[in-house]
Amino acid sequence: MYPTPVFGLIGTGHIGRIHLKALQTAGLTIGAIADPSADALAAATRFAPNARQYSDYKELLADPDVTAVNICTINSLHFPILKAAVAAGKHVFCEKTMTVSTAEALEAASLRPAPGQVVQIGYMKRCFPASVWARENMERIGYPITATVRSFQGGLVSDKIFDSPDWRPAADGTPSRTRRFASGGMLNMAGSHMLDMTAWLLGDPASVTCRTWAPTGYDADLHTHGLFLMKGGTIVHFEAALPHFSKTGEYGNGWEEVIQINGTLGRMEIVYPLWDRPADFSARARIYIEADKAWEQPDFPHADAFMLELEAFAAACNSGGAEPAPTELISWQRPGIREGAVVDCWIDTCYASAAAGGKTLDVPLPPA
């Protein structure tokens, strides 16, 4: 058994504080936090009152007591910090997306962490009990012919989203706040999680045909629509959007994150809750088997997927990176560097396809 990790969290904004709360709830040790904003550090002290504070992440990486780094900065800083943390010998948990380009993703895939050094990417939807059950039961629907994957994150925004300065570049050409934060629009912010789930259930993508939409003057997509061919032959219809619908979706609150896979023997469906309130709504999954002419839908508990993914990461650190048996939920769904690189290459190719007028493009992938 390896020592229990001491966490150093970099980036104490909104998502960073969600991670700090999850670490605190899980009873994991937070040794240090880092953020260039004094206000952000002050806001984080309620979750980490005894943590050492740094204004520069490099100082945190040099802290000998910190053994695991949790990266929650803006997306464009994820890979530089991840690379430095791996070089410093730290275990690394990195929020999605791991990188912001195919070039960065393939460089990340070439990194070689030391034996026992754990690197995990924050695709927390894998941790829901409904997700695990769906993956374990995929073979029951036979060969997956088609799939529909949708991430509509409506209901949380007002009509003003269609005239928002957060999505418009400044007069001097400075990218919008959204592009600076996420290095893209809804495909990056919402679609990345659903792409990871699609790959986890159906394997790697082969090619994409993609279009994006945004109001005039925006520099980040509000809607992305794609048609994907997976290497296994499944055809996927994909949408990621920020609509202003307020009462649509499974929960009647404008939130629609759904995966539907049609196979030769039946259908698998998964429905996901609001991203920052996973413990308030349960993720759901059900399966239809044509031979039985019936649906099967287990009851799934409410779950804090942020806490589950960090517990899985800590367990892997404790075991020196060794994976437990597949029946143990705690770790076998952990996405690593390659999984993060697949999603990032996929996203970059979608944007390239859209920029080329919807041209079908092959997705460059890291070695398996």
Coordinates of C-alpha atoms in Angstrom, one line a residue:
M1 CA 0.0 0.0 0.0
Y2 CA 1.3 3.4 -1.0
P3 CA 0.9 6.5 1.2
T4 CA -2.5 8.3 1.0
P5 CA -2.1 11.3 -1.3
V6 CA -1.9 14.8 0.0
F7 CA -3.7 17.0 -2.5
G8 CA -2.6 20.3 -3.9
L9 CA -5.3 22.0 -5.9
I10 CA -4.5 24.5 -8.6
G11 CA -7.3 26.9 -9.6
T12 CA -9.8 27.8 -6.9
G13 CA -12.5 29.2 -9.1
H14 CA -16.0 27.7 -9.4
I15 CA -15.0 24.2 -10.5
G16 CA -12.0 24.2 -8.2
R17 CA -14.3 24.9 -5.2
I18 CA -16.5 22.0 -6.3
H19 CA -13.5 19.8 -6.3
L20 CA -12.4 21.1 -2.9
K21 CA -15.8 20.4 -1.5
A22 CA -15.7 16.8 -2.9
L23 CA -12.2 16.3 -1.4
Q24 CA -13.4 17.5 1.9
T25 CA -16.6 15.4 1.9
A26 CA -14.5 12.3 0.9
G27 CA -12.2 12.9 3.9
L28 CA -9.1 13.4 1.7
T29 CA -6.2 15.6 2.7
I30 CA -5.9 19.0 1.1
G31 CA -2.4 20.2 1.8
A32 CA -2.2 23.3 -0.4
I33 CA -4.1 25.5 -2.9
A34 CA -2.9 27.8 -5.6
D35 CA -4.5 30.6 -7.6
P36 CA -3.1 34.0 -8.8
S37 CA -6.3 35.6 -7.5
A38 CA -6.3 36.5 -3.8
D39 CA -10.1 36.6 -3.8
A40 CA -10.3 33.1 -5.3
L41 CA -8.0 31.8 -2.6
A42 CA -10.0 33.5 0.1
A43 CA -13.2 32.0 -1.2
A44 CA -11.6 28.5 -1.1
T45 CA -10.6 28.6 2.5
R46 CA -14.0 27.4 3.8
F47 CA -13.2 24.0 2.2
A48 CA -9.4 24.0 3.0
P49 CA -8.9 26.2 6.1
N50 CA -5.5 24.6 6.9
A51 CA -4.1 24.4 3.4
R52 CA -1.0 26.3 2.5
Q53 CA -1.7 29.0 -0.1
Y54 CA 0.3 29.9 -3.2
S55 CA -0.2 32.6 -5.9
D56 CA 1.9 30.6 -8.4
Y57 CA 1.3 27.0 -9.2
K58 CA 5.0 26.3 -9.6
E59 CA 5.4 27.0 -5.9
L60 CA 2.8 24.4 -5.2
L61 CA 4.5 21.8 -7.4
A62 CA 7.7 22.5 -5.5
D63 CA 6.0 21.7 -2.1
P64 CA 7.5 18.4 -1.0
D65 CA 4.4 17.6 1.1
V66 CA 2.1 17.7 -1.9
T67 CA 2.0 14.3 -3.6
A68 CA -1.1 14.7 -5.8
V69 CA -2.0 17.7 -7.9
N70 CA -5.6 18.5 -8.8
I71 CA -5.7 20.9 -11.9
C72 CA -8.9 23.1 -12.1
T73 CA -7.6 26.1 -14.0
I74 CA -8.8 27.5 -17.3
N75 CA -8.5 24.9 -20.1
S76 CA -5.5 26.4 -21.9
L77 CA -3.4 25.9 -18.7
H78 CA -4.3 22.3 -18.1
F79 CA -1.6 20.7 -20.3
P80 CA 1.3 22.9 -19.3
I81 CA 0.6 22.3 -15.6
L82 CA -0.1 18.6 -16.2
K83 CA 3.3 18.2 -18.0
A84 CA 5.1 20.1 -15.2
A85 CA 3.4 18.0 -12.5
V86 CA 4.3 14.7 -14.2
A87 CA 7.9 15.9 -14.5
A88 CA 7.8 16.8 -10.8
G89 CA 6.8 13.3 -9.9
K90 CA 3.3 14.1 -8.6
H91 CA 0.2 12.1 -9.1
V92 CA -2.1 14.2 -11.4
F93 CA -5.8 14.7 -11.5
C94 CA -6.7 17.1 -14.4
E95 CA -10.1 18.5 -15.1
K96 CA -11.3 18.1 -18.7
T97 CA -10.4 19.0 -21.3
M98 CA -6.8 17.8 -20.9
T99 CA -5.5 19.9 -23.8
V100 CA -6.9 22.4 -26.3
S101 CA -5.5 21.0 -29.6
T102 CA -4.6 17.8 -31.4
A103 CA -0.9 18.7 -31.2
E104 CA -1.1 19.1 -27.4
A105 CA -3.2 15.9 -27.1
L106 CA -0.7 13.8 -29.0
E107 CA 2.2 15.3 -27.1
A108 CA 0.4 14.4 -23.8
A109 CA -0.1 10.9 -25.1
S110 CA 3.7 10.6 -25.5
L111 CA 4.3 11.4 -21.8
R112 CA 5.6 8.5 -19.8
P113 CA 4.7 8.8 -16.1
A114 CA 6.9 6.9 -13.7
P115 CA 5.8 3.4 -12.5
G116 CA 3.1 3.9 -9.9
Q117 CA 2.5 7.5 -10.9
V118 CA -1.2 8.1 -11.5
V119 CA -2.7 10.5 -14.1
Q120 CA -6.5 10.7 -14.4
I121 CA -8.7 13.0 -16.4
G122 CA -11.9 14.5 -15.0
Y123 CA -14.6 12.8 -17.0
M124 CA -16.8 12.2 -14.0
K125 CA -19.9 10.8 -15.9
R126 CA -18.2 7.4 -15.9
C127 CA -18.5 7.3 -12.2
F128 CA -22.3 7.3 -12.0
P129 CA -23.7 3.9 -11.1
A130 CA -26.0 4.2 -14.1
S131 CA -23.0 4.6 -16.4
V132 CA -21.3 1.6 -15.0
W133 CA -24.4 -0.5 -15.2
A134 CA -25.0 0.6 -18.8
R135 CA -21.4 -0.4 -19.9
E136 CA -21.7 -3.7 -18.1
N137 CA -24.9 -4.5 -20.0
M138 CA -24.0 -3.2 -23.5
E139 CA -23.5 -6.6 -25.0
R140 CA -27.2 -7.4 -24.3
I141 CA -28.3 -5.0 -27.0
G142 CA -26.2 -6.8 -29.6
Y143 CA -24.2 -5.0 -32.3
P144 CA -24.7 -1.2 -31.8
I145 CA -25.9 0.1 -35.1
T146 CA -26.7 3.8 -34.3
A147 CA -26.6 6.1 -31.4
T148 CA -28.0 9.5 -30.5
V149 CA -25.9 11.6 -28.1
R150 CA -27.2 15.0 -26.9
S151 CA -26.0 17.6 -24.4
F152 CA -28.5 20.4 -24.1
Q153 CA -27.6 22.5 -21.1
G154 CA -30.7 24.8 -21.1
G155 CA -32.7 26.2 -18.3
L156 CA -29.8 27.7 -16.4
V157 CA -29.4 30.7 -18.7
S158 CA -31.6 33.6 -19.6
D159 CA -32.6 34.8 -23.1
K160 CA -29.7 37.3 -22.8
I161 CA -27.3 34.4 -23.7
F162 CA -28.0 35.4 -27.3
D163 CA -26.6 38.9 -26.7
S164 CA -23.9 38.2 -24.1
P165 CA -20.5 39.9 -23.8
D166 CA -19.2 36.7 -22.4
W167 CA -19.3 35.2 -25.9
R168 CA -18.2 38.2 -27.9
P169 CA -14.5 39.2 -28.5
A170 CA -13.5 42.6 -27.4
A171 CA -13.1 45.5 -29.8
D172 CA -9.3 45.1 -29.8
G173 CA -9.7 41.4 -30.8
T174 CA -9.2 39.9 -27.4
P175 CA -11.0 36.6 -27.4
S176 CA -14.3 36.4 -25.4
R177 CA -14.4 35.3 -21.8
T178 CA -15.9 31.9 -22.9
R179 CA -13.1 31.2 -25.4
R180 CA -10.4 32.3 -22.9
F181 CA -11.9 30.1 -20.2
A182 CA -12.8 27.0 -22.3
S183 CA -10.8 27.4 -25.5
G184 CA -14.1 26.8 -27.4
G185 CA -17.8 26.8 -26.8
M186 CA -20.4 24.2 -26.0
L187 CA -18.6 21.4 -27.8
N188 CA -15.7 21.8 -25.3
M189 CA -17.7 22.6 -22.2
A190 CA -20.6 20.2 -22.5
G191 CA -19.8 18.0 -25.4
S192 CA -16.5 16.7 -24.1
H193 CA -18.1 14.7 -21.3
M194 CA -20.6 13.1 -23.7
L195 CA -17.8 12.3 -26.2
D196 CA -15.9 10.5 -23.5
M197 CA -19.0 8.5 -22.6
T198 CA -19.5 7.7 -26.3
A199 CA -15.9 6.4 -26.6
W200 CA -16.2 4.5 -23.3
L201 CA -19.3 2.7 -24.6
L202 CA -18.6 2.4 -28.3
G203 CA -14.8 2.6 -28.8
D204 CA -12.7 5.1 -30.7
P205 CA -14.1 7.5 -33.4
A206 CA -13.0 7.1 -37.0
S207 CA -14.3 10.2 -38.8
V208 CA -16.5 13.2 -38.2
T209 CA -18.8 15.5 -40.2
C210 CA -19.6 18.6 -38.2
R211 CA -21.3 22.0 -38.2
T212 CA -21.4 24.7 -35.5
W213 CA -23.7 27.7 -34.9
A214 CA -23.5 30.9 -32.9
P215 CA -25.1 34.3 -33.1
T216 CA -23.4 36.8 -35.3
G217 CA -20.3 38.2 -33.6
Y218 CA -19.7 35.3 -31.3
D219 CA -16.3 33.6 -31.3
A220 CA -17.5 30.3 -29.6
D221 CA -20.1 27.8 -30.6
L222 CA -23.5 27.7 -28.9
H223 CA -24.6 24.7 -31.0
T224 CA -22.5 21.9 -32.4
H225 CA -24.0 19.1 -34.6
G226 CA -22.0 16.2 -35.7
L227 CA -22.3 12.8 -37.5
F228 CA -19.6 10.4 -36.4
L229 CA -18.5 7.1 -37.7
M230 CA -17.0 4.9 -34.9
K231 CA -14.2 2.5 -35.7
G232 CA -16.5 -0.3 -34.7
G233 CA -19.0 0.8 -37.4
T234 CA -21.6 2.6 -35.2
I235 CA -23.0 5.8 -36.6
V236 CA -23.5 8.5 -34.0
H237 CA -25.7 11.6 -34.2
F238 CA -24.4 14.2 -31.8
E239 CA -25.5 17.5 -30.5
A240 CA -24.1 19.9 -27.9
A241 CA -25.9 23.2 -27.3
L242 CA -26.8 26.0 -24.9
P243 CA -30.5 26.5 -25.7
H244 CA -32.7 28.9 -23.8
F245 CA -35.4 26.2 -23.2
S246 CA -36.4 26.2 -19.6
K247 CA -38.8 23.2 -19.2
T248 CA -37.5 20.5 -21.6
G249 CA -35.7 17.4 -20.7
E250 CA -36.1 14.4 -18.3
Y251 CA -36.1 16.6 -15.2
G252 CA -38.3 19.4 -16.7
N253 CA -35.6 22.0 -16.1
G254 CA -34.1 22.5 -19.6
W255 CA -31.3 20.0 -19.0
E256 CA -31.1 17.2 -21.6
E257 CA -28.0 15.0 -21.5
V258 CA -29.0 11.7 -23.1
I259 CA -27.3 8.8 -24.7
Q260 CA -29.5 6.3 -26.8
I261 CA -27.8 3.3 -28.5
N262 CA -29.8 1.1 -30.8
G263 CA -28.5 -2.4 -31.3
T264 CA -29.5 -5.5 -33.2
L265 CA -31.2 -6.9 -30.0
G266 CA -32.3 -3.9 -28.1
R267 CA -31.7 -0.3 -27.0
M268 CA -29.7 1.2 -24.2
E269 CA -30.6 4.7 -22.8
I270 CA -28.8 6.8 -20.2
V271 CA -29.9 10.2 -18.8
Y272 CA -27.6 12.5 -16.8
P273 CA -28.3 15.2 -14.2
L274 CA -27.1 18.8 -14.0
W275 CA -23.3 18.8 -14.0
D276 CA -22.8 20.8 -10.8
R277 CA -25.7 19.2 -8.9
P278 CA -25.1 15.4 -9.5
A279 CA -26.0 14.5 -5.9
D280 CA -29.5 16.2 -6.3
F281 CA -30.6 14.2 -9.3
S282 CA -29.9 10.6 -10.0
A283 CA -28.4 9.5 -13.3
R284 CA -30.7 6.9 -14.9
A285 CA -30.2 4.0 -17.3
R286 CA -32.6 1.5 -18.8
I287 CA -32.4 -1.3 -21.4
Y288 CA -35.0 -2.5 -23.9
I289 CA -34.7 -6.2 -25.1
E290 CA -36.8 -7.0 -28.2
A291 CA -36.9 -10.7 -27.4
D292 CA -38.6 -9.9 -24.1
K293 CA -40.6 -6.9 -25.5
A294 CA -39.9 -5.2 -22.2
W295 CA -37.8 -2.5 -20.6
E296 CA -35.5 -3.1 -17.6
Q297 CA -34.8 0.0 -15.4
P298 CA -32.9 -0.5 -12.1
D299 CA -33.1 2.0 -9.3
F300 CA -29.9 4.0 -9.1
P301 CA -28.8 6.0 -6.0
H302 CA -28.1 9.7 -6.1
A303 CA -24.3 10.0 -6.3
D304 CA -21.8 12.8 -6.1
A305 CA -19.7 11.9 -9.2
F306 CA -17.1 14.5 -8.4
M307 CA -16.4 12.8 -5.0
L308 CA -16.5 9.3 -6.6
E309 CA -13.9 10.2 -9.3
L310 CA -11.6 11.7 -6.7
E311 CA -12.0 8.7 -4.4
A312 CA -11.1 6.5 -7.4
F313 CA -8.0 8.6 -8.1
A314 CA -6.9 8.4 -4.4
A315 CA -7.5 4.7 -4.4
A316 CA -5.3 4.3 -7.5
C317 CA -2.6 6.5 -5.8
N318 CA -2.8 4.3 -2.7
S319 CA -2.2 1.2 -4.9
G320 CA 0.6 2.6 -6.9
G321 CA -1.5 2.9 -10.0
A322 CA -2.6 -0.8 -10.0
E323 CA -6.2 -1.3 -11.2
P324 CA -8.5 -3.5 -9.1
A325 CA -10.7 -6.2 -10.5
P326 CA -13.3 -5.0 -13.0
T327 CA -16.1 -5.8 -10.5
E328 CA -14.8 -3.1 -8.2
L329 CA -16.5 0.2 -9.1
I330 CA -13.9 2.4 -7.4
S331 CA -11.3 2.5 -10.1
W332 CA -12.0 0.5 -13.2
Q333 CA -13.6 3.4 -15.0
R334 CA -10.8 5.8 -14.5
P335 CA -9.9 7.7 -17.7
G336 CA -6.2 8.3 -18.2
I337 CA -4.0 10.3 -20.6
R338 CA -5.0 8.3 -23.7
E339 CA -8.7 8.7 -23.0
G340 CA -8.2 12.4 -22.5
A341 CA -6.2 12.7 -25.8
V342 CA -8.9 10.8 -27.8
V343 CA -11.6 13.3 -26.7
D344 CA -9.3 16.3 -27.4
C345 CA -8.4 15.1 -30.9
W346 CA -12.1 14.4 -31.5
I347 CA -13.1 17.9 -30.5
D348 CA -10.3 19.5 -32.6
T349 CA -11.3 17.5 -35.6
C350 CA -15.0 18.5 -35.2
Y351 CA -14.0 22.2 -35.2
A352 CA -11.8 21.6 -38.3
S353 CA -14.7 19.9 -40.1
A354 CA -17.0 22.8 -39.3
A355 CA -14.4 25.3 -40.5
A356 CA -14.2 23.4 -43.7
G357 CA -17.9 23.6 -44.3
G358 CA -18.9 20.2 -42.9
K359 CA -16.2 18.2 -44.6
T360 CA -15.8 14.6 -43.4
L361 CA -12.4 14.3 -41.7
D362 CA -10.6 11.4 -40.1
V363 CA -9.8 11.7 -36.4
P364 CA -6.1 11.4 -35.6
L365 CA -5.7 9.2 -32.6
P366 CA -2.9 8.4 -30.1
P367 CA -1.6 4.9 -30.1
A368 CA -3.8 2.4 -28.2

